[in-house]
């Protein structure tokens, strides 16, 4: 059984999307209601899915990007109530900002048995930075989290979906061992001494049955997500920097 990772963001009541994580039409799409999130966790358990930790050979990894305040107030408790572990990828430059976790919340998540990782220092689009700045994003966020936790931090998630081999190589060079992308593949790929993982993105419109299908490796679900993702990537590549503006415009309309 391959390893599969699900990528979540914040979990907030629909009327309170600005209370956790990044704001705006784009980020808001990835915020689930507590009711829906609980439904996902219960359905995964009912389906007999094994929830794993980075480094385990198989199972399903639950990952949460950005370090929004709901990581500590809502997601952590929902996982703990079911005896599950999550991976929280924190933007260290946002620590303590309104709508984001602070140092105490990060320690509390770690103490509750969750994995804490980096999501870069500034949440920049790394493909647009010179490689020395990419290295700085990885090294700085690692140092901040290690100082805060008093232990090695060796997992990360690449921010905003933009990834190239050199971004992953820079992360491996900084000492990270588990590198999570937002690309939909299931077999971890070696990058130096690290492993790069694909992830399946979950948003508020993802049906619970589809989440279970992804987690259990149902071929149609996995194929559907992969083909949609590669189509979007081709569109991005064709449109170049225009893609972001077009996407922002489309999201603003909906
Ligand atoms: Zn992010």
PDB file of C-alpha atoms in Angstrom, residues 8-222:
ATOM      1  CA  UNK A   8      -5.731  20.650   4.428  1.00  0.00           C
ATOM      2  CA  UNK A   9      -5.525  24.282   5.539  1.00  0.00           C
ATOM      3  CA  UNK A  10      -7.827  25.890   8.108  1.00  0.00           C
ATOM      4  CA  UNK A  11     -10.989  24.619   9.781  1.00  0.00           C
ATOM      5  CA  UNK A  12     -13.359  27.472  10.693  1.00  0.00           C
ATOM      6  CA  UNK A  13     -17.062  28.240  10.803  1.00  0.00           C
ATOM      7  CA  UNK A  14     -18.160  29.518   7.361  1.00  0.00           C
ATOM      8  CA  UNK A  15     -18.889  33.021   8.732  1.00  0.00           C
ATOM      9  CA  UNK A  16     -15.446  33.333  10.368  1.00  0.00           C
ATOM     10  CA  UNK A  17     -13.021  32.620   7.562  1.00  0.00           C
ATOM     11  CA  UNK A  18     -10.884  35.678   8.347  1.00  0.00           C
ATOM     12  CA  UNK A  19     -10.280  34.354  11.891  1.00  0.00           C
ATOM     13  CA  UNK A  20      -7.657  31.822  10.815  1.00  0.00           C
ATOM     14  CA  UNK A  21      -4.904  31.742   8.222  1.00  0.00           C
ATOM     15  CA  UNK A  22      -4.477  33.870   5.131  1.00  0.00           C
ATOM     16  CA  UNK A  23      -7.469  35.906   3.958  1.00  0.00           C
ATOM     17  CA  UNK A  24      -9.015  36.349   0.548  1.00  0.00           C
ATOM     18  CA  UNK A  25     -11.032  34.426  -1.997  1.00  0.00           C
ATOM     19  CA  UNK A  26      -8.153  32.022  -2.815  1.00  0.00           C
ATOM     20  CA  UNK A  27      -7.303  30.923   0.740  1.00  0.00           C
ATOM     21  CA  UNK A  28     -10.976  30.926   1.795  1.00  0.00           C
ATOM     22  CA  UNK A  29     -11.750  28.117  -0.642  1.00  0.00           C
ATOM     23  CA  UNK A  30      -9.490  25.840   1.390  1.00  0.00           C
ATOM     24  CA  UNK A  31     -11.191  26.498   4.729  1.00  0.00           C
ATOM     25  CA  UNK A  32     -13.487  23.701   5.885  1.00  0.00           C
ATOM     26  CA  UNK A  33     -16.228  23.912   8.475  1.00  0.00           C
ATOM     27  CA  UNK A  34     -15.591  21.992  11.724  1.00  0.00           C
ATOM     28  CA  UNK A  35     -18.633  19.845  10.926  1.00  0.00           C
ATOM     29  CA  UNK A  36     -17.270  18.846   7.500  1.00  0.00           C
ATOM     30  CA  UNK A  37     -13.783  18.225   8.867  1.00  0.00           C
ATOM     31  CA  UNK A  38     -15.134  15.988  11.633  1.00  0.00           C
ATOM     32  CA  UNK A  39     -17.106  14.108   9.000  1.00  0.00           C
ATOM     33  CA  UNK A  40     -13.881  13.489   7.017  1.00  0.00           C
ATOM     34  CA  UNK A  41     -12.035  12.163  10.072  1.00  0.00           C
ATOM     35  CA  UNK A  42     -14.898   9.892  11.102  1.00  0.00           C
ATOM     36  CA  UNK A  43     -15.300   8.579   7.539  1.00  0.00           C
ATOM     37  CA  UNK A  44     -11.559   7.837   7.265  1.00  0.00           C
ATOM     38  CA  UNK A  45     -11.692   5.911  10.532  1.00  0.00           C
ATOM     39  CA  UNK A  46     -14.853   4.058   9.517  1.00  0.00           C
ATOM     40  CA  UNK A  47     -13.102   3.040   6.276  1.00  0.00           C
ATOM     41  CA  UNK A  48     -10.280   1.498   8.321  1.00  0.00           C
ATOM     42  CA  UNK A  49      -7.662   3.967   7.065  1.00  0.00           C
ATOM     43  CA  UNK A  50      -4.399   3.945   9.037  1.00  0.00           C
ATOM     44  CA  UNK A  51      -3.306   7.488   9.879  1.00  0.00           C
ATOM     45  CA  UNK A  52       0.485   7.611   9.636  1.00  0.00           C
ATOM     46  CA  UNK A  53       3.359   9.945  10.499  1.00  0.00           C
ATOM     47  CA  UNK A  54       6.094  11.142   8.133  1.00  0.00           C
ATOM     48  CA  UNK A  55       8.657   8.348   7.984  1.00  0.00           C
ATOM     49  CA  UNK A  56       6.125   5.516   8.257  1.00  0.00           C
ATOM     50  CA  UNK A  57       6.231   3.159   5.254  1.00  0.00           C
ATOM     51  CA  UNK A  58       2.504   3.288   4.483  1.00  0.00           C
ATOM     52  CA  UNK A  59      -0.804   4.765   5.566  1.00  0.00           C
ATOM     53  CA  UNK A  60      -2.395   8.178   5.165  1.00  0.00           C
ATOM     54  CA  UNK A  61      -0.774  11.404   6.341  1.00  0.00           C
ATOM     55  CA  UNK A  62      -2.983  14.299   7.449  1.00  0.00           C
ATOM     56  CA  UNK A  63      -1.238  17.598   6.752  1.00  0.00           C
ATOM     57  CA  UNK A  64      -2.269  21.189   7.525  1.00  0.00           C
ATOM     58  CA  UNK A  65      -0.636  24.183   5.848  1.00  0.00           C
ATOM     59  CA  UNK A  66      -0.069  27.772   6.975  1.00  0.00           C
ATOM     60  CA  UNK A  67      -0.284  27.590  10.778  1.00  0.00           C
ATOM     61  CA  UNK A  68      -3.582  29.453  11.026  1.00  0.00           C
ATOM     62  CA  UNK A  69      -5.032  29.912  14.524  1.00  0.00           C
ATOM     63  CA  UNK A  70      -7.504  27.068  13.917  1.00  0.00           C
ATOM     64  CA  UNK A  71      -4.609  24.586  14.005  1.00  0.00           C
ATOM     65  CA  UNK A  72      -4.573  24.981  17.787  1.00  0.00           C
ATOM     66  CA  UNK A  73      -8.191  25.900  18.526  1.00  0.00           C
ATOM     67  CA  UNK A  74     -10.027  23.447  16.272  1.00  0.00           C
ATOM     68  CA  UNK A  75      -7.918  21.021  14.239  1.00  0.00           C
ATOM     69  CA  UNK A  76      -5.640  19.781  17.033  1.00  0.00           C
ATOM     70  CA  UNK A  77      -8.568  19.061  19.389  1.00  0.00           C
ATOM     71  CA  UNK A  78     -10.578  17.350  16.595  1.00  0.00           C
ATOM     72  CA  UNK A  79      -7.606  15.061  15.891  1.00  0.00           C
ATOM     73  CA  UNK A  80      -6.895  14.449  19.581  1.00  0.00           C
ATOM     74  CA  UNK A  81     -10.528  13.498  20.239  1.00  0.00           C
ATOM     75  CA  UNK A  82     -10.018  10.655  17.745  1.00  0.00           C
ATOM     76  CA  UNK A  83      -6.470   9.740  18.758  1.00  0.00           C
ATOM     77  CA  UNK A  84      -5.023  10.907  15.425  1.00  0.00           C
ATOM     78  CA  UNK A  85      -1.765  12.718  14.658  1.00  0.00           C
ATOM     79  CA  UNK A  86      -1.441  15.554  12.148  1.00  0.00           C
ATOM     80  CA  UNK A  87       1.391  17.438  10.461  1.00  0.00           C
ATOM     81  CA  UNK A  88       1.278  21.214  10.915  1.00  0.00           C
ATOM     82  CA  UNK A  89       3.349  23.312   8.505  1.00  0.00           C
ATOM     83  CA  UNK A  90       3.899  26.744   9.983  1.00  0.00           C
ATOM     84  CA  UNK A  91       4.830  30.011   8.228  1.00  0.00           C
ATOM     85  CA  UNK A  92       7.323  31.195  10.835  1.00  0.00           C
ATOM     86  CA  UNK A  93       7.160  34.856   9.761  1.00  0.00           C
ATOM     87  CA  UNK A  94       3.446  34.839  10.746  1.00  0.00           C
ATOM     88  CA  UNK A  95       3.945  33.376  14.246  1.00  0.00           C
ATOM     89  CA  UNK A  96       1.965  35.444  16.738  1.00  0.00           C
ATOM     90  CA  UNK A  97       0.176  37.490  14.070  1.00  0.00           C
ATOM     91  CA  UNK A  98      -3.607  37.813  14.413  1.00  0.00           C
ATOM     92  CA  UNK A  99      -5.269  34.720  12.842  1.00  0.00           C
ATOM     93  CA  UNK A 100      -2.058  32.645  13.210  1.00  0.00           C
ATOM     94  CA  UNK A 101      -0.624  30.375  15.893  1.00  0.00           C
ATOM     95  CA  UNK A 102       1.961  31.729  18.321  1.00  0.00           C
ATOM     96  CA  UNK A 103       4.946  29.988  19.900  1.00  0.00           C
ATOM     97  CA  UNK A 104       2.878  28.597  22.780  1.00  0.00           C
ATOM     98  CA  UNK A 105       0.309  27.097  20.420  1.00  0.00           C
ATOM     99  CA  UNK A 106       3.047  25.444  18.338  1.00  0.00           C
ATOM    100  CA  UNK A 107       4.540  23.891  21.480  1.00  0.00           C
ATOM    101  CA  UNK A 108       1.097  22.717  22.610  1.00  0.00           C
ATOM    102  CA  UNK A 109       0.504  21.022  19.248  1.00  0.00           C
ATOM    103  CA  UNK A 110       3.868  19.267  19.493  1.00  0.00           C
ATOM    104  CA  UNK A 111       3.138  18.243  23.094  1.00  0.00           C
ATOM    105  CA  UNK A 112      -0.177  16.757  21.914  1.00  0.00           C
ATOM    106  CA  UNK A 113       1.774  14.419  19.612  1.00  0.00           C
ATOM    107  CA  UNK A 114       1.559  16.261  16.302  1.00  0.00           C
ATOM    108  CA  UNK A 115       4.439  16.816  13.873  1.00  0.00           C
ATOM    109  CA  UNK A 116       5.536  20.440  13.413  1.00  0.00           C
ATOM    110  CA  UNK A 117       7.177  21.426  10.145  1.00  0.00           C
ATOM    111  CA  UNK A 118       8.148  24.478   8.107  1.00  0.00           C
ATOM    112  CA  UNK A 119       5.983  26.152   5.484  1.00  0.00           C
ATOM    113  CA  UNK A 120       8.760  28.684   4.696  1.00  0.00           C
ATOM    114  CA  UNK A 121       9.373  31.930   6.588  1.00  0.00           C
ATOM    115  CA  UNK A 122       7.346  34.335   4.405  1.00  0.00           C
ATOM    116  CA  UNK A 123       5.002  32.105   2.314  1.00  0.00           C
ATOM    117  CA  UNK A 124       6.617  33.466  -0.852  1.00  0.00           C
ATOM    118  CA  UNK A 125       6.264  31.881  -4.286  1.00  0.00           C
ATOM    119  CA  UNK A 126       9.665  30.220  -4.165  1.00  0.00           C
ATOM    120  CA  UNK A 127      10.004  29.688  -7.919  1.00  0.00           C
ATOM    121  CA  UNK A 128      10.288  33.486  -8.230  1.00  0.00           C
ATOM    122  CA  UNK A 129      13.160  33.845  -5.741  1.00  0.00           C
ATOM    123  CA  UNK A 130      16.901  33.503  -6.348  1.00  0.00           C
ATOM    124  CA  UNK A 131      18.122  30.175  -4.968  1.00  0.00           C
ATOM    125  CA  UNK A 132      19.995  31.831  -2.071  1.00  0.00           C
ATOM    126  CA  UNK A 133      16.707  33.380  -0.910  1.00  0.00           C
ATOM    127  CA  UNK A 134      15.002  29.976  -1.176  1.00  0.00           C
ATOM    128  CA  UNK A 135      17.739  28.507   1.024  1.00  0.00           C
ATOM    129  CA  UNK A 136      17.217  31.361   3.478  1.00  0.00           C
ATOM    130  CA  UNK A 137      13.460  30.643   3.617  1.00  0.00           C
ATOM    131  CA  UNK A 138      14.156  27.011   4.519  1.00  0.00           C
ATOM    132  CA  UNK A 139      17.065  27.644   6.904  1.00  0.00           C
ATOM    133  CA  UNK A 140      15.433  30.526   8.750  1.00  0.00           C
ATOM    134  CA  UNK A 141      12.087  28.811   9.353  1.00  0.00           C
ATOM    135  CA  UNK A 142      13.912  25.648  10.503  1.00  0.00           C
ATOM    136  CA  UNK A 143      16.007  27.657  12.984  1.00  0.00           C
ATOM    137  CA  UNK A 144      12.951  29.500  14.363  1.00  0.00           C
ATOM    138  CA  UNK A 145      11.005  26.256  14.919  1.00  0.00           C
ATOM    139  CA  UNK A 146      13.966  24.363  16.384  1.00  0.00           C
ATOM    140  CA  UNK A 147      14.658  27.205  18.830  1.00  0.00           C
ATOM    141  CA  UNK A 148      10.990  27.249  19.803  1.00  0.00           C
ATOM    142  CA  UNK A 149      10.619  23.484  20.199  1.00  0.00           C
ATOM    143  CA  UNK A 150      14.109  22.540  21.382  1.00  0.00           C
ATOM    144  CA  UNK A 151      14.288  19.670  18.901  1.00  0.00           C
ATOM    145  CA  UNK A 152      15.131  18.922  15.273  1.00  0.00           C
ATOM    146  CA  UNK A 153      12.544  19.946  12.681  1.00  0.00           C
ATOM    147  CA  UNK A 154      12.911  17.929   9.481  1.00  0.00           C
ATOM    148  CA  UNK A 155       9.574  18.156   7.677  1.00  0.00           C
ATOM    149  CA  UNK A 156       8.240  20.946   5.458  1.00  0.00           C
ATOM    150  CA  UNK A 157       5.543  21.747   2.961  1.00  0.00           C
ATOM    151  CA  UNK A 158       6.361  23.894  -0.070  1.00  0.00           C
ATOM    152  CA  UNK A 159       4.152  27.021  -0.002  1.00  0.00           C
ATOM    153  CA  UNK A 160       1.581  27.875  -2.680  1.00  0.00           C
ATOM    154  CA  UNK A 161       2.081  24.854  -4.900  1.00  0.00           C
ATOM    155  CA  UNK A 162       5.010  26.224  -6.892  1.00  0.00           C
ATOM    156  CA  UNK A 163       7.865  23.731  -6.792  1.00  0.00           C
ATOM    157  CA  UNK A 164      10.908  22.796  -8.856  1.00  0.00           C
ATOM    158  CA  UNK A 165      13.638  20.211  -8.216  1.00  0.00           C
ATOM    159  CA  UNK A 166      16.076  22.912  -7.076  1.00  0.00           C
ATOM    160  CA  UNK A 167      13.626  24.129  -4.401  1.00  0.00           C
ATOM    161  CA  UNK A 168      13.455  20.582  -3.026  1.00  0.00           C
ATOM    162  CA  UNK A 169      17.230  20.159  -3.312  1.00  0.00           C
ATOM    163  CA  UNK A 170      17.746  23.393  -1.350  1.00  0.00           C
ATOM    164  CA  UNK A 171      15.456  22.027   1.388  1.00  0.00           C
ATOM    165  CA  UNK A 172      17.326  18.711   1.521  1.00  0.00           C
ATOM    166  CA  UNK A 173      20.585  20.688   1.712  1.00  0.00           C
ATOM    167  CA  UNK A 174      19.258  22.525   4.792  1.00  0.00           C
ATOM    168  CA  UNK A 175      18.739  19.203   6.584  1.00  0.00           C
ATOM    169  CA  UNK A 176      15.051  18.539   5.985  1.00  0.00           C
ATOM    170  CA  UNK A 177      14.125  14.880   5.449  1.00  0.00           C
ATOM    171  CA  UNK A 178      10.423  14.918   4.513  1.00  0.00           C
ATOM    172  CA  UNK A 179       9.391  17.372   1.797  1.00  0.00           C
ATOM    173  CA  UNK A 180       5.685  17.732   1.022  1.00  0.00           C
ATOM    174  CA  UNK A 181       4.619  19.167  -2.323  1.00  0.00           C
ATOM    175  CA  UNK A 182       1.090  19.870  -3.569  1.00  0.00           C
ATOM    176  CA  UNK A 183       1.522  17.588  -6.578  1.00  0.00           C
ATOM    177  CA  UNK A 184      -0.690  14.508  -6.734  1.00  0.00           C
ATOM    178  CA  UNK A 185       1.585  11.464  -6.602  1.00  0.00           C
ATOM    179  CA  UNK A 186       1.727   8.621  -4.101  1.00  0.00           C
ATOM    180  CA  UNK A 187       5.224   7.157  -4.175  1.00  0.00           C
ATOM    181  CA  UNK A 188       7.785   9.307  -2.277  1.00  0.00           C
ATOM    182  CA  UNK A 189      10.744  10.350  -4.465  1.00  0.00           C
ATOM    183  CA  UNK A 190      14.314  10.640  -3.176  1.00  0.00           C
ATOM    184  CA  UNK A 191      15.909  14.113  -3.200  1.00  0.00           C
ATOM    185  CA  UNK A 192      19.423  13.876  -1.801  1.00  0.00           C
ATOM    186  CA  UNK A 193      18.967  12.334   1.665  1.00  0.00           C
ATOM    187  CA  UNK A 194      15.345  13.468   1.804  1.00  0.00           C
ATOM    188  CA  UNK A 195      12.059  12.104   0.449  1.00  0.00           C
ATOM    189  CA  UNK A 196       9.613  14.269  -1.507  1.00  0.00           C
ATOM    190  CA  UNK A 197       5.926  13.390  -1.127  1.00  0.00           C
ATOM    191  CA  UNK A 198       2.906  14.213  -3.262  1.00  0.00           C
ATOM    192  CA  UNK A 199      -0.314  15.360  -1.618  1.00  0.00           C
ATOM    193  CA  UNK A 200      -4.007  15.489  -2.520  1.00  0.00           C
ATOM    194  CA  UNK A 201      -5.563  18.856  -1.787  1.00  0.00           C
ATOM    195  CA  UNK A 202      -8.853  18.996   0.095  1.00  0.00           C
ATOM    196  CA  UNK A 203     -11.133  22.039   0.082  1.00  0.00           C
ATOM    197  CA  UNK A 204     -14.614  22.914   1.311  1.00  0.00           C
ATOM    198  CA  UNK A 205     -16.246  21.457  -1.814  1.00  0.00           C
ATOM    199  CA  UNK A 206     -14.415  18.101  -1.698  1.00  0.00           C
ATOM    200  CA  UNK A 207     -17.047  15.429  -0.970  1.00  0.00           C
ATOM    201  CA  UNK A 208     -16.311  13.229   2.038  1.00  0.00           C
ATOM    202  CA  UNK A 209     -16.634  10.134  -0.156  1.00  0.00           C
ATOM    203  CA  UNK A 210     -13.924  11.508  -2.447  1.00  0.00           C
ATOM    204  CA  UNK A 211     -11.581  12.074   0.506  1.00  0.00           C
ATOM    205  CA  UNK A 212     -12.098   8.447   1.548  1.00  0.00           C
ATOM    206  CA  UNK A 213     -11.566   7.293  -2.052  1.00  0.00           C
ATOM    207  CA  UNK A 214      -8.265   9.201  -2.222  1.00  0.00           C
ATOM    208  CA  UNK A 215      -7.177   7.855   1.159  1.00  0.00           C
ATOM    209  CA  UNK A 216      -7.958   4.270   0.226  1.00  0.00           C
ATOM    210  CA  UNK A 217      -6.328   4.639  -3.187  1.00  0.00           C
ATOM    211  CA  UNK A 218      -9.459   4.135  -5.290  1.00  0.00           C
ATOM    212  CA  UNK A 219      -8.023   4.366  -8.794  1.00  0.00           C
ATOM    213  CA  UNK A 220     -10.703   6.564 -10.286  1.00  0.00           C
ATOM    214  CA  UNK A 221     -10.397   9.158  -7.528  1.00  0.00           C
ATOM    215  CA  UNK A 222      -6.608   9.247  -7.704  1.00  0.00           C
TER     216      UNK A 222
END
